[in-house]
Coordinates of C-alpha atoms in Angstrom, one line a residue:
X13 CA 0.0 0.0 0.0
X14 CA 0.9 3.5 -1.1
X15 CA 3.3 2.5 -3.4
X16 CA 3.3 2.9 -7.4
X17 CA 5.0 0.7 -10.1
X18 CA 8.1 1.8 -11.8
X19 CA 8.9 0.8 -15.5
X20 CA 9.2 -3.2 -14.6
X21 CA 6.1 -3.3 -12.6
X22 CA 7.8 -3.1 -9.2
X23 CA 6.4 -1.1 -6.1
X24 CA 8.1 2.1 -5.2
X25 CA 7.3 3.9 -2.0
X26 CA 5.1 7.1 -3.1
X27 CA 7.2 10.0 -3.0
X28 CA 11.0 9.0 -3.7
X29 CA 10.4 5.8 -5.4
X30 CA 13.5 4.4 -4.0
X31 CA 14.4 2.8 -0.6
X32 CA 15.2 6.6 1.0
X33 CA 11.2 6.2 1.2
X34 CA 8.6 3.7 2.4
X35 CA 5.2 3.5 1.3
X36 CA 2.1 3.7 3.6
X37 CA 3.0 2.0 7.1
X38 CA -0.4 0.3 7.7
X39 CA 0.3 -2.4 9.8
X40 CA -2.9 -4.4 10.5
X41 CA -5.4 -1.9 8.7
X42 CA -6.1 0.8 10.1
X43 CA -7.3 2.5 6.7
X44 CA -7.6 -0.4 4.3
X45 CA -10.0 -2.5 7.4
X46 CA -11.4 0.4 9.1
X47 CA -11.7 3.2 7.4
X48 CA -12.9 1.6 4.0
X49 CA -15.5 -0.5 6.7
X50 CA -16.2 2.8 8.5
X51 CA -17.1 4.9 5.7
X52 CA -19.0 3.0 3.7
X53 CA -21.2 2.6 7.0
X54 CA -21.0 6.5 6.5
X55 CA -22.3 6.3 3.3
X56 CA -25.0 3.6 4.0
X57 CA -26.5 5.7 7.3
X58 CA -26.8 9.0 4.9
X59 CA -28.4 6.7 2.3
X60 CA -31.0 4.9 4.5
X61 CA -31.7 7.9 6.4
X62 CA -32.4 8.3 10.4
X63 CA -34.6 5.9 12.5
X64 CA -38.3 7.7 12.7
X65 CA -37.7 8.2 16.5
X66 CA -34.2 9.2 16.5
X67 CA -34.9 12.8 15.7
X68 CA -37.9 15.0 16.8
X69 CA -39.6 17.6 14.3
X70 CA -36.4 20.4 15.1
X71 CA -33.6 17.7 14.6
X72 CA -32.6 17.3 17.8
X73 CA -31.8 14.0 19.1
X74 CA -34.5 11.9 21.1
X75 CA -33.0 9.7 23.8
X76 CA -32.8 6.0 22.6
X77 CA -33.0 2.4 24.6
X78 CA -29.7 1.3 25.3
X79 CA -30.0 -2.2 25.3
X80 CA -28.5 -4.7 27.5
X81 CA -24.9 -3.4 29.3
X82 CA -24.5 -6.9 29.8
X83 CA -24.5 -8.0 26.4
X84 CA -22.9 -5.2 24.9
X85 CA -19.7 -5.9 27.4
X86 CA -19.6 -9.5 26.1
X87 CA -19.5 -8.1 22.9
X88 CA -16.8 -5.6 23.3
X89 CA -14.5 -7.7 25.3
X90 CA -14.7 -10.8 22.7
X91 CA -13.7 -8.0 20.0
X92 CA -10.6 -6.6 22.6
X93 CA -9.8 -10.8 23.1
X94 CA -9.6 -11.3 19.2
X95 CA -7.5 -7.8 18.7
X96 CA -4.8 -9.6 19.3
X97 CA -4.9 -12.2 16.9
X98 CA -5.8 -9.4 15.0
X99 CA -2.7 -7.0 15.6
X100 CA -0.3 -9.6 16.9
X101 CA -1.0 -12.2 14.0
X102 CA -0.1 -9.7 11.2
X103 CA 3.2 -10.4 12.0
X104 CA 2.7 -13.2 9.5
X105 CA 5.2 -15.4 11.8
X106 CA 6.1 -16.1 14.7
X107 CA 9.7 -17.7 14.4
X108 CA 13.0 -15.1 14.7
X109 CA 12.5 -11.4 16.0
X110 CA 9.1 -12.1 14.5
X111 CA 8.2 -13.2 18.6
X112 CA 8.9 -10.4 19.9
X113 CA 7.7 -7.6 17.1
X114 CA 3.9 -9.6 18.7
X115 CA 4.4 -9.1 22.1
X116 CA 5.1 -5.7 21.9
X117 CA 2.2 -5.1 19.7
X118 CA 0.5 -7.3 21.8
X119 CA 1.3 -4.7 24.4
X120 CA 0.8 -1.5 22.8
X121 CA -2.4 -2.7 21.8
X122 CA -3.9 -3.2 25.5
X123 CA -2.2 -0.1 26.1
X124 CA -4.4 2.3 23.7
X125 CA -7.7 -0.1 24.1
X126 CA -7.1 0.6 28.2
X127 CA -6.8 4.3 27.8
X128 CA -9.3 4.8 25.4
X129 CA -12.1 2.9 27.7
X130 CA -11.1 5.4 30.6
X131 CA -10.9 8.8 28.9
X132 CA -14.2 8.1 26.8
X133 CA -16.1 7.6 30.0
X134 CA -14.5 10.8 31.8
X135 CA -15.9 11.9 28.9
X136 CA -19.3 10.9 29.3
X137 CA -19.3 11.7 33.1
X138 CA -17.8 15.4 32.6
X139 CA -20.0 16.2 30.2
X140 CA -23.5 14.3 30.8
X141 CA -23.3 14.4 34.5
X142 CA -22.6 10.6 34.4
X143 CA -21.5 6.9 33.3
X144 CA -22.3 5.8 30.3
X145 CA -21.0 2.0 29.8
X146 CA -21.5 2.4 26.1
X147 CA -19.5 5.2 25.3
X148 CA -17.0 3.6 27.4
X149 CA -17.0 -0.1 25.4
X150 CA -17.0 2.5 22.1
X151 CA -13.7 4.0 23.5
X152 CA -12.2 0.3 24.1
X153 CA -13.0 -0.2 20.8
X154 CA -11.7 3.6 19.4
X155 CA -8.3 3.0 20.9
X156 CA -7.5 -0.8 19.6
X157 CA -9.0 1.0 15.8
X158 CA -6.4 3.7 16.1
X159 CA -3.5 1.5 17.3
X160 CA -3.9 -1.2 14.8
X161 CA -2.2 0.7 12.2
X162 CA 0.9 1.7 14.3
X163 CA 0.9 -1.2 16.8
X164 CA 4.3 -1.6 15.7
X165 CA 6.1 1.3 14.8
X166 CA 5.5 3.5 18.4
X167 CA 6.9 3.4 21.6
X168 CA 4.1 2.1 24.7
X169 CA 3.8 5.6 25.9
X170 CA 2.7 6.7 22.5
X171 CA 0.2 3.7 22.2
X172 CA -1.4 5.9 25.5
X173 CA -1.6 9.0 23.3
X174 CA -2.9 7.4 20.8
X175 CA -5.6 6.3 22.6
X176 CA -6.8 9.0 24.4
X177 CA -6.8 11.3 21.0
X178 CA -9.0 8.2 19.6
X179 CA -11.4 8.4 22.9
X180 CA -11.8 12.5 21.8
X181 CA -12.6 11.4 18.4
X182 CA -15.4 8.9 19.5
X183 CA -16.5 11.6 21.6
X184 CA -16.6 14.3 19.3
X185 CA -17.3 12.2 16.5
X186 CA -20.6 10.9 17.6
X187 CA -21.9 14.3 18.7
X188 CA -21.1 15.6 15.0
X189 CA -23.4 13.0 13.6
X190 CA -26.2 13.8 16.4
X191 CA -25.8 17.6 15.4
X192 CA -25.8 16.8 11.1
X193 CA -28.6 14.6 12.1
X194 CA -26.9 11.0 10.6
X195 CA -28.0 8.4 12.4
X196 CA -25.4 6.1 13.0
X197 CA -27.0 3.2 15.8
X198 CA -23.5 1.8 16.8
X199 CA -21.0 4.9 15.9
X200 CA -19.4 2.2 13.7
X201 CA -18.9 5.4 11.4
X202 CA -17.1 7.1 14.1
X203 CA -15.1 4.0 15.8
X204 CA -14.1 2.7 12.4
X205 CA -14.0 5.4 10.0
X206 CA -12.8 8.8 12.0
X207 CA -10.5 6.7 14.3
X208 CA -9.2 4.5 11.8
X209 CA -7.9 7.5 9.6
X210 CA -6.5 8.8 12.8
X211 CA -4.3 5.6 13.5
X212 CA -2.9 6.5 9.7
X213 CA -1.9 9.7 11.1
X214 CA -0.9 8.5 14.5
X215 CA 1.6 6.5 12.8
X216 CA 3.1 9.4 10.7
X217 CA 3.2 11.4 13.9
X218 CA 4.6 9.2 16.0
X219 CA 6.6 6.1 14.2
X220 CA 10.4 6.0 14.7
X221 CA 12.9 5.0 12.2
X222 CA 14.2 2.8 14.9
X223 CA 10.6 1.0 15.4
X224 CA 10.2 0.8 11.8
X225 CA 13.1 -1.2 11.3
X226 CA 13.1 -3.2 14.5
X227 CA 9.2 -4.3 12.3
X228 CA 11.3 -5.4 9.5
X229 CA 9.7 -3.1 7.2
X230 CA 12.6 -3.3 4.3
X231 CA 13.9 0.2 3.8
X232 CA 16.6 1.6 5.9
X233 CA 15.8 4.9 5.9
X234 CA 14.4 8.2 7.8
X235 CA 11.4 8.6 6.5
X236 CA 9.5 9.1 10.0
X237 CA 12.5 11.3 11.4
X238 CA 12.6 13.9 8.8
X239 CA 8.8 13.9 8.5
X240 CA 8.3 12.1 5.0
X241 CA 6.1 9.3 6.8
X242 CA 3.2 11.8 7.6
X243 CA 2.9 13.2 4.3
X244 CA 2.6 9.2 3.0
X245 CA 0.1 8.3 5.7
X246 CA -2.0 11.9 4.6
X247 CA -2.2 10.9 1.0
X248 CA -3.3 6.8 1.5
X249 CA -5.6 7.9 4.2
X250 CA -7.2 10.4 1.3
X251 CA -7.0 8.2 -1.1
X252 CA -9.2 5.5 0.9
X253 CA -11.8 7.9 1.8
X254 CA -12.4 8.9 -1.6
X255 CA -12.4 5.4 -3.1
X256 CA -14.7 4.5 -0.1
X257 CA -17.0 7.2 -0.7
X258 CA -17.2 7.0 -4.6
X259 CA -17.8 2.9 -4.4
X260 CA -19.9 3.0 -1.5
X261 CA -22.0 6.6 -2.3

């Protein structure tokens, strides 16, 4: 991903073409699982239009049953349970440094799915007055969406970062829609489209040339040192979003 042929047919990273570049860092899909999952539930919401009793006669948003807490923690813990296949198992093996590339992904990834479950519900208690389980299980699942493209290029402290900007993003994310009046029932929109781009940028922001290598991505470079990596992750990240939109719309 976000690389383009030369004369033979072989993939060149974006901008240089040559190995002083990479091509979009996207480690377990972020943008091409998430985002392209994300937006097309974008497009499909707009298409199909709100719920009858979502919205009164002014557009503002009615208050909803919430279902069962119970069921919906089941839910969200299963997904956090088969992250790690997930993030861990694009490692593609297991044998050599490939061992320990998983465990730390392994452990970035609780560390953003962690954060993001408690800032999304300070969230919801600083401003609604009080706990709301739901927007908490979103945030567990806002934080693994924006690590899963960077799982393996950041540092642990940056997997907290990372996970408390994708909390903000649930947060804000799902108030948009309420305001535009989209009706999106599980913020999939939100979780997988918003915070997924986000992981795309997290890793331009935050990947090392260090971590990068230490992945076995193949260039030797410093692409994430000097800045190049952001501008990479920019462009795929646009590039999704408009194929998503055009197929899906």
């Amino acid at each position: 991903w976000g690389a383009y042929p030369d004369a033979d047919g072989n993939p060149r990273p974006l901008f240089r073409k040559n190995e002083s570049s990479n091509g979009m860092i996207d480690f377990a899909g972020s943008g091409v699982v998430h985002m392209v999952g994300g937006f097309s539930g974008l497009m499909g919401a707009i298409v199909v239009g709100p719920r009858m009793t979502r919205f009164d006669a002014d557009g503002n948003a009615l208050p909803q049953h919430d279902g069962s807490k119970t069921l919906q923690s089941l839910g969200a813990f299963i997904l956090w349970f088969g992250w790690y296949g997930f993030n861990c198992g694009s490692t593609l093996a297991i044998s050599g440094n490939a061992a320990n590339v998983a465990g730390k992904v392994a452990m970035t990834t609780t560390i953003a799915a962690a954060t993001g479950c408690i800032v999304a519900t300070a969230f919801a208690r600083l401003f609604e007055g009080h706990y709301d389980v739901s927007m908490g299980l979103n945030g567990i699942l806002a934080g693994l969406v924006s690590i899963t493209a960077n799982c393996s290029v950041v540092n642990p402290w940056m997997a907290l970062l990372i996970g408390a900007v994708g909390a903000s993003i649930l947060y804000c994310g799902h108030t948009l829609l309420l305001r535009v009046g989209v009706d999106d029932p599980c913020d999939a929109c939100v979780v997988h489209g918003f915070c997924g781009m986000w992981g795309l940028w997290a890793t331009g922001i935050f990947c090392t040339d260090k971590n990068v290598q230490y992945a076995a991505y193949p260039n030797v470079n410093e692409a994430c040192g000097r800045g190049e990596q952001f501008g990479v992750q920019i462009v795929g990240s646009l590039c999704i979003v408009v194929w998503t939109v055009g197929t899906a719309g």
